[in-house]
PDB file of N, CA and C in Angstrom:
ATOM      1  N   MET A   1      21.670  78.171 -25.585  1.00  0.00           N
ATOM      2  CA  MET A   1      22.477  79.063 -24.787  1.00  0.00           C
ATOM      3  C   MET A   1      23.327  79.975 -25.668  1.00  0.00           C
ATOM      4  N   LEU A   2      23.880  79.450 -26.757  1.00  0.00           N
ATOM      5  CA  LEU A   2      24.698  80.282 -27.632  1.00  0.00           C
ATOM      6  C   LEU A   2      23.874  81.411 -28.241  1.00  0.00           C
ATOM      7  N   LEU A   3      22.685  81.093 -28.707  1.00  0.00           N
ATOM      8  CA  LEU A   3      21.834  82.112 -29.310  1.00  0.00           C
ATOM      9  C   LEU A   3      21.366  83.122 -28.264  1.00  0.00           C
ATOM     10  N   GLU A   4      21.077  82.636 -27.068  1.00  0.00           N
ATOM     11  CA  GLU A   4      20.648  83.521 -25.991  1.00  0.00           C
ATOM     12  C   GLU A   4      21.767  84.457 -25.545  1.00  0.00           C
ATOM     13  N   SER A   5      23.011  84.056 -25.753  1.00  0.00           N
ATOM     14  CA  SER A   5      24.140  84.893 -25.347  1.00  0.00           C
ATOM     15  C   SER A   5      24.522  85.904 -26.430  1.00  0.00           C
ATOM     16  N   GLY A   6      23.751  85.935 -27.517  1.00  0.00           N
ATOM     17  CA  GLY A   6      23.994  86.943 -28.534  1.00  0.00           C
ATOM     18  C   GLY A   6      24.641  86.442 -29.807  1.00  0.00           C
ATOM     19  N   ARG A   7      24.956  85.179 -29.883  1.00  0.00           N
ATOM     20  CA  ARG A   7      25.516  84.620 -31.119  1.00  0.00           C
ATOM     21  C   ARG A   7      24.427  84.561 -32.185  1.00  0.00           C
ATOM     22  N   ALA A   8      24.792  84.942 -33.387  1.00  0.00           N
ATOM     23  CA  ALA A   8      23.863  84.839 -34.505  1.00  0.00           C
ATOM     24  C   ALA A   8      23.809  83.385 -34.973  1.00  0.00           C
ATOM     25  N   PRO A   9      22.663  82.922 -35.456  1.00  0.00           N
ATOM     26  CA  PRO A   9      22.583  81.538 -35.936  1.00  0.00           C
ATOM     27  C   PRO A   9      23.649  81.206 -36.984  1.00  0.00           C
ATOM     28  N   GLY A  10      23.944  82.137 -37.853  1.00  0.00           N
ATOM     29  CA  GLY A  10      24.941  81.895 -38.892  1.00  0.00           C
ATOM     30  C   GLY A  10      26.363  81.807 -38.384  1.00  0.00           C
ATOM     31  N   ASP A  11      26.562  82.090 -37.095  1.00  0.00           N
ATOM     32  CA  ASP A  11      27.900  81.982 -36.484  1.00  0.00           C
ATOM     33  C   ASP A  11      28.245  80.551 -36.099  1.00  0.00           C
ATOM     34  N   ILE A  12      27.262  79.646 -36.165  1.00  0.00           N
ATOM     35  CA  ILE A  12      27.413  78.331 -35.533  1.00  0.00           C
ATOM     36  C   ILE A  12      27.435  77.204 -36.558  1.00  0.00           C
ATOM     37  N   LEU A  13      28.440  76.354 -36.421  1.00  0.00           N
ATOM     38  CA  LEU A  13      28.574  75.121 -37.188  1.00  0.00           C
ATOM     39  C   LEU A  13      28.541  73.967 -36.196  1.00  0.00           C
ATOM     40  N   VAL A  14      27.683  72.990 -36.441  1.00  0.00           N
ATOM     41  CA  VAL A  14      27.588  71.810 -35.578  1.00  0.00           C
ATOM     42  C   VAL A  14      28.039  70.603 -36.389  1.00  0.00           C
ATOM     43  N   LEU A  15      29.033  69.898 -35.875  1.00  0.00           N
ATOM     44  CA  LEU A  15      29.545  68.688 -36.513  1.00  0.00           C
ATOM     45  C   LEU A  15      29.229  67.484 -35.641  1.00  0.00           C
ATOM     46  N   THR A  16      28.797  66.404 -36.270  1.00  0.00           N
ATOM     47  CA  THR A  16      28.517  65.169 -35.535  1.00  0.00           C
ATOM     48  C   THR A  16      29.462  64.085 -36.012  1.00  0.00           C
ATOM     49  N   THR A  17      29.937  63.263 -35.075  1.00  0.00           N
ATOM     50  CA  THR A  17      30.858  62.186 -35.453  1.00  0.00           C
ATOM     51  C   THR A  17      30.141  60.877 -35.702  1.00  0.00           C
ATOM     52  N   GLY A  18      28.906  60.790 -35.274  1.00  0.00           N
ATOM     53  CA  GLY A  18      28.123  59.573 -35.476  1.00  0.00           C
ATOM     54  C   GLY A  18      26.966  59.855 -36.395  1.00  0.00           C
ATOM     55  N   GLU A  19      25.786  59.499 -35.948  1.00  0.00           N
ATOM     56  CA  GLU A  19      24.584  59.711 -36.751  1.00  0.00           C
ATOM     57  C   GLU A  19      24.402  61.194 -37.068  1.00  0.00           C
ATOM     58  N   GLN A  20      23.991  61.472 -38.304  1.00  0.00           N
ATOM     59  CA  GLN A  20      23.743  62.844 -38.710  1.00  0.00           C
ATOM     60  C   GLN A  20      22.633  63.475 -37.894  1.00  0.00           C
ATOM     61  N   HIS A  21      22.742  64.771 -37.704  1.00  0.00           N
ATOM     62  CA  HIS A  21      21.663  65.514 -37.079  1.00  0.00           C
ATOM     63  C   HIS A  21      20.444  65.418 -38.011  1.00  0.00           C
ATOM     64  N   PRO A  22      19.244  65.284 -37.466  1.00  0.00           N
ATOM     65  CA  PRO A  22      18.055  65.160 -38.315  1.00  0.00           C
ATOM     66  C   PRO A  22      17.891  66.316 -39.314  1.00  0.00           C
ATOM     67  N   TRP A  23      18.289  67.519 -38.930  1.00  0.00           N
ATOM     68  CA  TRP A  23      18.189  68.649 -39.860  1.00  0.00           C
ATOM     69  C   TRP A  23      19.046  68.403 -41.088  1.00  0.00           C
ATOM     70  N   ALA A  24      20.280  67.955 -40.891  1.00  0.00           N
ATOM     71  CA  ALA A  24      21.173  67.705 -42.029  1.00  0.00           C
ATOM     72  C   ALA A  24      20.601  66.623 -42.932  1.00  0.00           C
ATOM     73  N   ALA A  25      20.106  65.559 -42.340  1.00  0.00           N
ATOM     74  CA  ALA A  25      19.528  64.471 -43.137  1.00  0.00           C
ATOM     75  C   ALA A  25      18.342  64.979 -43.963  1.00  0.00           C
ATOM     76  N   HIS A  26      17.511  65.798 -43.357  1.00  0.00           N
ATOM     77  CA  HIS A  26      16.360  66.360 -44.072  1.00  0.00           C
ATOM     78  C   HIS A  26      16.821  67.259 -45.216  1.00  0.00           C
ATOM     79  N   GLU A  27      17.725  68.157 -44.940  1.00  0.00           N
ATOM     80  CA  GLU A  27      18.182  69.103 -45.962  1.00  0.00           C
ATOM     81  C   GLU A  27      18.919  68.405 -47.100  1.00  0.00           C
ATOM     82  N   LEU A  28      19.645  67.353 -46.796  1.00  0.00           N
ATOM     83  CA  LEU A  28      20.336  66.607 -47.852  1.00  0.00           C
ATOM     84  C   LEU A  28      19.355  65.898 -48.779  1.00  0.00           C
ATOM     85  N   SER A  29      18.133  65.685 -48.308  1.00  0.00           N
ATOM     86  CA  SER A  29      17.132  65.049 -49.171  1.00  0.00           C
ATOM     87  C   SER A  29      16.775  65.934 -50.371  1.00  0.00           C
ATOM     88  N   PHE A  30      17.123  67.213 -50.308  1.00  0.00           N
ATOM     89  CA  PHE A  30      16.886  68.137 -51.414  1.00  0.00           C
ATOM     90  C   PHE A  30      18.089  68.226 -52.350  1.00  0.00           C
ATOM     91  N   GLY A  31      19.155  67.500 -52.012  1.00  0.00           N
ATOM     92  CA  GLY A  31      20.341  67.477 -52.861  1.00  0.00           C
ATOM     93  C   GLY A  31      21.525  68.188 -52.242  1.00  0.00           C
ATOM     94  N   GLU A  32      22.701  67.729 -52.629  1.00  0.00           N
ATOM     95  CA  GLU A  32      23.954  68.282 -52.105  1.00  0.00           C
ATOM     96  C   GLU A  32      24.097  69.779 -52.401  1.00  0.00           C
ATOM     97  N   ALA A  33      23.740  70.201 -53.624  1.00  0.00           N
ATOM     98  CA  ALA A  33      23.925  71.607 -54.016  1.00  0.00           C
ATOM     99  C   ALA A  33      23.113  72.541 -53.124  1.00  0.00           C
ATOM    100  N   ALA A  34      21.849  72.193 -52.882  1.00  0.00           N
ATOM    101  CA  ALA A  34      20.997  73.029 -52.037  1.00  0.00           C
ATOM    102  C   ALA A  34      21.504  73.033 -50.589  1.00  0.00           C
ATOM    103  N   TYR A  35      21.938  71.885 -50.132  1.00  0.00           N
ATOM    104  CA  TYR A  35      22.463  71.747 -48.767  1.00  0.00           C
ATOM    105  C   TYR A  35      23.671  72.657 -48.560  1.00  0.00           C
ATOM    106  N   TRP A  36      24.654  72.582 -49.463  1.00  0.00           N
ATOM    107  CA  TRP A  36      25.869  73.379 -49.315  1.00  0.00           C
ATOM    108  C   TRP A  36      25.636  74.855 -49.622  1.00  0.00           C
ATOM    109  N   ALA A  37      24.617  75.165 -50.409  1.00  0.00           N
ATOM    110  CA  ALA A  37      24.268  76.572 -50.643  1.00  0.00           C
ATOM    111  C   ALA A  37      23.825  77.222 -49.333  1.00  0.00           C
ATOM    112  N   GLN A  38      23.135  76.460 -48.496  1.00  0.00           N
ATOM    113  CA  GLN A  38      22.744  76.980 -47.179  1.00  0.00           C
ATOM    114  C   GLN A  38      23.971  77.256 -46.325  1.00  0.00           C
ATOM    115  N   HIS A  39      24.948  76.367 -46.401  1.00  0.00           N
ATOM    116  CA  HIS A  39      26.202  76.587 -45.675  1.00  0.00           C
ATOM    117  C   HIS A  39      26.852  77.881 -46.136  1.00  0.00           C
ATOM    118  N   ASP A  40      26.959  78.036 -47.438  1.00  0.00           N
ATOM    119  CA  ASP A  40      27.636  79.196 -48.000  1.00  0.00           C
ATOM    120  C   ASP A  40      26.902  80.499 -47.703  1.00  0.00           C
ATOM    121  N   ALA A  41      25.578  80.448 -47.614  1.00  0.00           N
ATOM    122  CA  ALA A  41      24.797  81.647 -47.296  1.00  0.00           C
ATOM    123  C   ALA A  41      25.097  82.135 -45.879  1.00  0.00           C
ATOM    124  N   GLY A  42      25.374  81.203 -44.962  1.00  0.00           N
ATOM    125  CA  GLY A  42      25.730  81.571 -43.591  1.00  0.00           C
ATOM    126  C   GLY A  42      24.636  82.269 -42.812  1.00  0.00           C
ATOM    127  N   ASP A  43      23.380  81.988 -43.146  1.00  0.00           N
ATOM    128  CA  ASP A  43      22.258  82.648 -42.481  1.00  0.00           C
ATOM    129  C   ASP A  43      21.744  81.918 -41.248  1.00  0.00           C
ATOM    130  N   ASP A  44      22.113  80.650 -41.107  1.00  0.00           N
ATOM    131  CA  ASP A  44      21.536  79.846 -40.039  1.00  0.00           C
ATOM    132  C   ASP A  44      22.590  78.871 -39.506  1.00  0.00           C
ATOM    133  N   VAL A  45      22.277  78.261 -38.381  1.00  0.00           N
ATOM    134  CA  VAL A  45      23.124  77.191 -37.855  1.00  0.00           C
ATOM    135  C   VAL A  45      23.244  76.140 -38.949  1.00  0.00           C
ATOM    136  N   PHE A  46      24.451  75.630 -39.148  1.00  0.00           N
ATOM    137  CA  PHE A  46      24.651  74.606 -40.174  1.00  0.00           C
ATOM    138  C   PHE A  46      25.119  73.338 -39.499  1.00  0.00           C
ATOM    139  N   PHE A  47      24.507  72.211 -39.878  1.00  0.00           N
ATOM    140  CA  PHE A  47      24.813  70.909 -39.312  1.00  0.00           C
ATOM    141  C   PHE A  47      25.464  70.041 -40.382  1.00  0.00           C
ATOM    142  N   ALA A  48      26.556  69.380 -40.029  1.00  0.00           N
ATOM    143  CA  ALA A  48      27.236  68.478 -40.960  1.00  0.00           C
ATOM    144  C   ALA A  48      27.791  67.302 -40.185  1.00  0.00           C
ATOM    145  N   ASP A  49      28.034  66.203 -40.886  1.00  0.00           N
ATOM    146  CA  ASP A  49      28.635  65.056 -40.210  1.00  0.00           C
ATOM    147  C   ASP A  49      30.151  65.095 -40.384  1.00  0.00           C
ATOM    148  N   ALA A  50      30.815  64.211 -39.686  1.00  0.00           N
ATOM    149  CA  ALA A  50      32.277  64.198 -39.658  1.00  0.00           C
ATOM    150  C   ALA A  50      32.880  64.065 -41.047  1.00  0.00           C
ATOM    151  N   SER A  51      32.230  63.310 -41.920  1.00  0.00           N
ATOM    152  CA  SER A  51      32.787  63.117 -43.257  1.00  0.00           C
ATOM    153  C   SER A  51      32.764  64.401 -44.083  1.00  0.00           C
ATOM    154  N   SER A  52      31.970  65.380 -43.667  1.00  0.00           N
ATOM    155  CA  SER A  52      31.881  66.654 -44.374  1.00  0.00           C
ATOM    156  C   SER A  52      32.629  67.779 -43.671  1.00  0.00           C
ATOM    157  N   ALA A  53      33.263  67.478 -42.558  1.00  0.00           N
ATOM    158  CA  ALA A  53      33.897  68.518 -41.746  1.00  0.00           C
ATOM    159  C   ALA A  53      34.930  69.318 -42.530  1.00  0.00           C
ATOM    160  N   GLU A  54      35.713  68.663 -43.347  1.00  0.00           N
ATOM    161  CA  GLU A  54      36.750  69.382 -44.083  1.00  0.00           C
ATOM    162  C   GLU A  54      36.165  70.292 -45.158  1.00  0.00           C
ATOM    163  N   LYS A  55      34.978  69.970 -45.637  1.00  0.00           N
ATOM    164  CA  LYS A  55      34.331  70.788 -46.658  1.00  0.00           C
ATOM    165  C   LYS A  55      33.713  72.046 -46.057  1.00  0.00           C
ATOM    166  N   ALA A  56      33.348  71.981 -44.789  1.00  0.00           N
ATOM    167  CA  ALA A  56      32.712  73.112 -44.116  1.00  0.00           C
ATOM    168  C   ALA A  56      33.721  74.236 -43.911  1.00  0.00           C
ATOM    169  N   GLY A  57      33.242  75.451 -44.053  1.00  0.00           N
ATOM    170  CA  GLY A  57      34.100  76.614 -43.845  1.00  0.00           C
ATOM    171  C   GLY A  57      34.152  77.012 -42.380  1.00  0.00           C
ATOM    172  N   SER A  58      34.936  78.004 -42.109  1.00  0.00           N
ATOM    173  CA  SER A  58      35.079  78.507 -40.741  1.00  0.00           C
ATOM    174  C   SER A  58      33.812  79.233 -40.305  1.00  0.00           C
ATOM    175  N   ARG A  59      33.564  79.134 -39.031  1.00  0.00           N
ATOM    176  CA  ARG A  59      32.489  79.878 -38.370  1.00  0.00           C
ATOM    177  C   ARG A  59      33.047  80.321 -37.025  1.00  0.00           C
ATOM    178  N   PRO A  60      32.504  81.389 -36.457  1.00  0.00           N
ATOM    179  CA  PRO A  60      32.996  81.806 -35.140  1.00  0.00           C
ATOM    180  C   PRO A  60      32.880  80.719 -34.080  1.00  0.00           C
ATOM    181  N   VAL A  61      31.793  79.938 -34.123  1.00  0.00           N
ATOM    182  CA  VAL A  61      31.565  78.895 -33.126  1.00  0.00           C
ATOM    183  C   VAL A  61      31.398  77.550 -33.830  1.00  0.00           C
ATOM    184  N   VAL A  62      32.146  76.560 -33.372  1.00  0.00           N
ATOM    185  CA  VAL A  62      31.979  75.191 -33.860  1.00  0.00           C
ATOM    186  C   VAL A  62      31.670  74.306 -32.661  1.00  0.00           C
ATOM    187  N   VAL A  63      30.594  73.551 -32.788  1.00  0.00           N
ATOM    188  CA  VAL A  63      30.188  72.589 -31.767  1.00  0.00           C
ATOM    189  C   VAL A  63      30.389  71.203 -32.362  1.00  0.00           C
ATOM    190  N   VAL A  64      31.109  70.356 -31.653  1.00  0.00           N
ATOM    191  CA  VAL A  64      31.306  68.978 -32.097  1.00  0.00           C
ATOM    192  C   VAL A  64      30.542  68.067 -31.142  1.00  0.00           C
ATOM    193  N   ALA A  65      29.622  67.307 -31.706  1.00  0.00           N
ATOM    194  CA  ALA A  65      28.892  66.302 -30.931  1.00  0.00           C
ATOM    195  C   ALA A  65      29.544  64.957 -31.216  1.00  0.00           C
ATOM    196  N   VAL A  66      30.313  64.474 -30.265  1.00  0.00           N
ATOM    197  CA  VAL A  66      30.925  63.145 -30.376  1.00  0.00           C
ATOM    198  C   VAL A  66      29.822  62.182 -29.943  1.00  0.00           C
ATOM    199  N   ASN A  67      29.012  61.794 -30.925  1.00  0.00           N
ATOM    200  CA  ASN A  67      27.788  61.039 -30.622  1.00  0.00           C
ATOM    201  C   ASN A  67      27.876  59.579 -31.051  1.00  0.00           C
ATOM    202  N   ASP A  68      29.072  59.032 -30.965  1.00  0.00           N
ATOM    203  CA  ASP A  68      29.255  57.592 -31.145  1.00  0.00           C
ATOM    204  C   ASP A  68      30.513  57.199 -30.382  1.00  0.00           C
ATOM    205  N   ALA A  69      30.777  55.937 -30.311  1.00  0.00           N
ATOM    206  CA  ALA A  69      31.947  55.451 -29.568  1.00  0.00           C
ATOM    207  C   ALA A  69      33.165  55.253 -30.470  1.00  0.00           C
ATOM    208  N   ASP A  70      33.047  55.625 -31.735  1.00  0.00           N
ATOM    209  CA  ASP A  70      34.142  55.447 -32.684  1.00  0.00           C
ATOM    210  C   ASP A  70      35.149  56.585 -32.527  1.00  0.00           C
ATOM    211  N   ARG A  71      36.219  56.319 -31.831  1.00  0.00           N
ATOM    212  CA  ARG A  71      37.193  57.389 -31.604  1.00  0.00           C
ATOM    213  C   ARG A  71      37.918  57.784 -32.877  1.00  0.00           C
ATOM    214  N   THR A  72      37.877  56.943 -33.908  1.00  0.00           N
ATOM    215  CA  THR A  72      38.519  57.283 -35.182  1.00  0.00           C
ATOM    216  C   THR A  72      37.853  58.497 -35.815  1.00  0.00           C
ATOM    217  N   ALA A  73      36.522  58.507 -35.849  1.00  0.00           N
ATOM    218  CA  ALA A  73      35.796  59.658 -36.403  1.00  0.00           C
ATOM    219  C   ALA A  73      36.067  60.905 -35.577  1.00  0.00           C
ATOM    220  N   ALA A  74      36.071  60.762 -34.276  1.00  0.00           N
ATOM    221  CA  ALA A  74      36.356  61.912 -33.416  1.00  0.00           C
ATOM    222  C   ALA A  74      37.788  62.400 -33.622  1.00  0.00           C
ATOM    223  N   ALA A  75      38.726  61.486 -33.735  1.00  0.00           N
ATOM    224  CA  ALA A  75      40.130  61.873 -33.929  1.00  0.00           C
ATOM    225  C   ALA A  75      40.330  62.623 -35.241  1.00  0.00           C
ATOM    226  N   ARG A  76      39.575  62.269 -36.271  1.00  0.00           N
ATOM    227  CA  ARG A  76      39.659  62.983 -37.559  1.00  0.00           C
ATOM    228  C   ARG A  76      38.954  64.336 -37.488  1.00  0.00           C
ATOM    229  N   THR A  77      37.851  64.392 -36.777  1.00  0.00           N
ATOM    230  CA  THR A  77      37.005  65.577 -36.775  1.00  0.00           C
ATOM    231  C   THR A  77      37.509  66.675 -35.851  1.00  0.00           C
ATOM    232  N   LEU A  78      38.025  66.327 -34.693  1.00  0.00           N
ATOM    233  CA  LEU A  78      38.400  67.347 -33.713  1.00  0.00           C
ATOM    234  C   LEU A  78      39.467  68.325 -34.221  1.00  0.00           C
ATOM    235  N   PRO A  79      40.534  67.873 -34.866  1.00  0.00           N
ATOM    236  CA  PRO A  79      41.505  68.857 -35.384  1.00  0.00           C
ATOM    237  C   PRO A  79      40.917  69.768 -36.463  1.00  0.00           C
ATOM    238  N   VAL A  80      40.066  69.223 -37.312  1.00  0.00           N
ATOM    239  CA  VAL A  80      39.413  70.028 -38.346  1.00  0.00           C
ATOM    240  C   VAL A  80      38.495  71.056 -37.683  1.00  0.00           C
ATOM    241  N   ALA A  81      37.741  70.620 -36.687  1.00  0.00           N
ATOM    242  CA  ALA A  81      36.840  71.520 -35.973  1.00  0.00           C
ATOM    243  C   ALA A  81      37.618  72.651 -35.313  1.00  0.00           C
ATOM    244  N   ARG A  82      38.751  72.331 -34.732  1.00  0.00           N
ATOM    245  CA  ARG A  82      39.589  73.350 -34.093  1.00  0.00           C
ATOM    246  C   ARG A  82      40.019  74.394 -35.126  1.00  0.00           C
ATOM    247  N   ASP A  83      40.372  73.936 -36.318  1.00  0.00           N
ATOM    248  CA  ASP A  83      40.779  74.853 -37.381  1.00  0.00           C
ATOM    249  C   ASP A  83      39.622  75.704 -37.880  1.00  0.00           C
ATOM    250  N   ARG A  84      38.404  75.174 -37.841  1.00  0.00           N
ATOM    251  CA  ARG A  84      37.234  75.887 -38.356  1.00  0.00           C
ATOM    252  C   ARG A  84      36.662  76.880 -37.341  1.00  0.00           C
ATOM    253  N   ALA A  85      36.963  76.694 -36.074  1.00  0.00           N
ATOM    254  CA  ALA A  85      36.407  77.545 -35.018  1.00  0.00           C
ATOM    255  C   ALA A  85      37.226  78.836 -34.905  1.00  0.00           C
ATOM    256  N   ALA A  86      36.634  79.936 -35.321  1.00  0.00           N
ATOM    257  CA  ALA A  86      37.348  81.211 -35.282  1.00  0.00           C
ATOM    258  C   ALA A  86      37.437  81.790 -33.867  1.00  0.00           C
ATOM    259  N   ALA A  87      36.444  81.499 -33.033  1.00  0.00           N
ATOM    260  CA  ALA A  87      36.444  82.078 -31.693  1.00  0.00           C
ATOM    261  C   ALA A  87      36.211  81.065 -30.572  1.00  0.00           C
ATOM    262  N   LEU A  88      35.373  80.062 -30.821  1.00  0.00           N
ATOM    263  CA  LEU A  88      34.966  79.157 -29.750  1.00  0.00           C
ATOM    264  C   LEU A  88      34.740  77.757 -30.293  1.00  0.00           C
ATOM    265  N   LEU A  89      35.326  76.770 -29.633  1.00  0.00           N
ATOM    266  CA  LEU A  89      35.111  75.362 -29.952  1.00  0.00           C
ATOM    267  C   LEU A  89      34.489  74.690 -28.740  1.00  0.00           C
ATOM    268  N   ILE A  90      33.354  74.034 -28.968  1.00  0.00           N
ATOM    269  CA  ILE A  90      32.665  73.315 -27.900  1.00  0.00           C
ATOM    270  C   ILE A  90      32.612  71.853 -28.318  1.00  0.00           C
ATOM    271  N   VAL A  91      33.072  70.963 -27.426  1.00  0.00           N
ATOM    272  CA  VAL A  91      33.053  69.531 -27.705  1.00  0.00           C
ATOM    273  C   VAL A  91      32.165  68.862 -26.674  1.00  0.00           C
ATOM    274  N   CYS A  92      31.162  68.137 -27.146  1.00  0.00           N
ATOM    275  CA  CYS A  92      30.207  67.453 -26.283  1.00  0.00           C
ATOM    276  C   CYS A  92      30.301  65.954 -26.520  1.00  0.00           C
ATOM    277  N   GLY A  93      30.218  65.194 -25.469  1.00  0.00           N
ATOM    278  CA  GLY A  93      30.219  63.745 -25.599  1.00  0.00           C
ATOM    279  C   GLY A  93      30.887  63.080 -24.426  1.00  0.00           C
ATOM    280  N   ASP A  94      31.065  61.793 -24.550  1.00  0.00           N
ATOM    281  CA  ASP A  94      31.689  61.002 -23.498  1.00  0.00           C
ATOM    282  C   ASP A  94      33.144  61.421 -23.328  1.00  0.00           C
ATOM    283  N   PRO A  95      33.540  61.867 -22.134  1.00  0.00           N
ATOM    284  CA  PRO A  95      34.916  62.329 -21.930  1.00  0.00           C
ATOM    285  C   PRO A  95      35.979  61.272 -22.259  1.00  0.00           C
ATOM    286  N   GLN A  96      35.705  60.010 -21.975  1.00  0.00           N
ATOM    287  CA  GLN A  96      36.685  58.967 -22.270  1.00  0.00           C
ATOM    288  C   GLN A  96      36.895  58.825 -23.776  1.00  0.00           C
ATOM    289  N   THR A  97      35.820  58.894 -24.538  1.00  0.00           N
ATOM    290  CA  THR A  97      35.932  58.791 -25.996  1.00  0.00           C
ATOM    291  C   THR A  97      36.697  59.998 -26.540  1.00  0.00           C
ATOM    292  N   ILE A  98      36.381  61.169 -26.040  1.00  0.00           N
ATOM    293  CA  ILE A  98      37.045  62.401 -26.494  1.00  0.00           C
ATOM    294  C   ILE A  98      38.529  62.357 -26.149  1.00  0.00           C
ATOM    295  N   ASN A  99      38.850  62.052 -24.902  1.00  0.00           N
ATOM    296  CA  ASN A  99      40.255  61.987 -24.492  1.00  0.00           C
ATOM    297  C   ASN A  99      41.025  60.911 -25.258  1.00  0.00           C
ATOM    298  N   SER A 100      40.391  59.798 -25.498  1.00  0.00           N
ATOM    299  CA  SER A 100      41.032  58.732 -26.258  1.00  0.00           C
ATOM    300  C   SER A 100      41.310  59.181 -27.690  1.00  0.00           C
ATOM    301  N   ALA A 101      40.354  59.889 -28.283  1.00  0.00           N
ATOM    302  CA  ALA A 101      40.530  60.387 -29.651  1.00  0.00           C
ATOM    303  C   ALA A 101      41.660  61.400 -29.727  1.00  0.00           C
ATOM    304  N   LEU A 102      41.826  62.162 -28.669  1.00  0.00           N
ATOM    305  CA  LEU A 102      42.880  63.181 -28.627  1.00  0.00           C
ATOM    306  C   LEU A 102      44.215  62.602 -28.166  1.00  0.00           C
ATOM    307  N   GLY A 103      44.194  61.363 -27.699  1.00  0.00           N
ATOM    308  CA  GLY A 103      45.416  60.767 -27.179  1.00  0.00           C
ATOM    309  C   GLY A 103      45.773  61.266 -25.792  1.00  0.00           C
ATOM    310  N   ALA A 104      44.792  61.822 -25.090  1.00  0.00           N
ATOM    311  CA  ALA A 104      45.020  62.355 -23.753  1.00  0.00           C
ATOM    312  C   ALA A 104      44.753  61.278 -22.717  1.00  0.00           C
ATOM    313  N   GLY A 105      45.422  61.379 -21.607  1.00  0.00           N
ATOM    314  CA  GLY A 105      45.167  60.463 -20.492  1.00  0.00           C
ATOM    315  C   GLY A 105      43.823  60.769 -19.878  1.00  0.00           C
ATOM    316  N   VAL A 106      43.130  59.745 -19.465  1.00  0.00           N
ATOM    317  CA  VAL A 106      41.807  59.954 -18.869  1.00  0.00           C
ATOM    318  C   VAL A 106      41.900  59.858 -17.373  1.00  0.00           C
TER     319      VAL A 106
END
């Protein structure tokens, strides 16, 4: 939907709080330097896990996939994601886990 609405692939950063996206796992098999060079080039959607969120730079759109029940990872990742999102932050996942990570009432 983001690409169909006119967003360029390089505008999008996807962060996962649980298991890595398969693309990230594949690209990391070529080494950290090559993986982060793709991030820096900004030519395509970039996928990273929560432990790498602080290393990732800003992008117009940041999508956070809260794809585990560990609210600790989500609590660490969501503020970083908010800082990295220049225009739009999208958070996907179980609302109870997300609200709990944010300290919000459910």
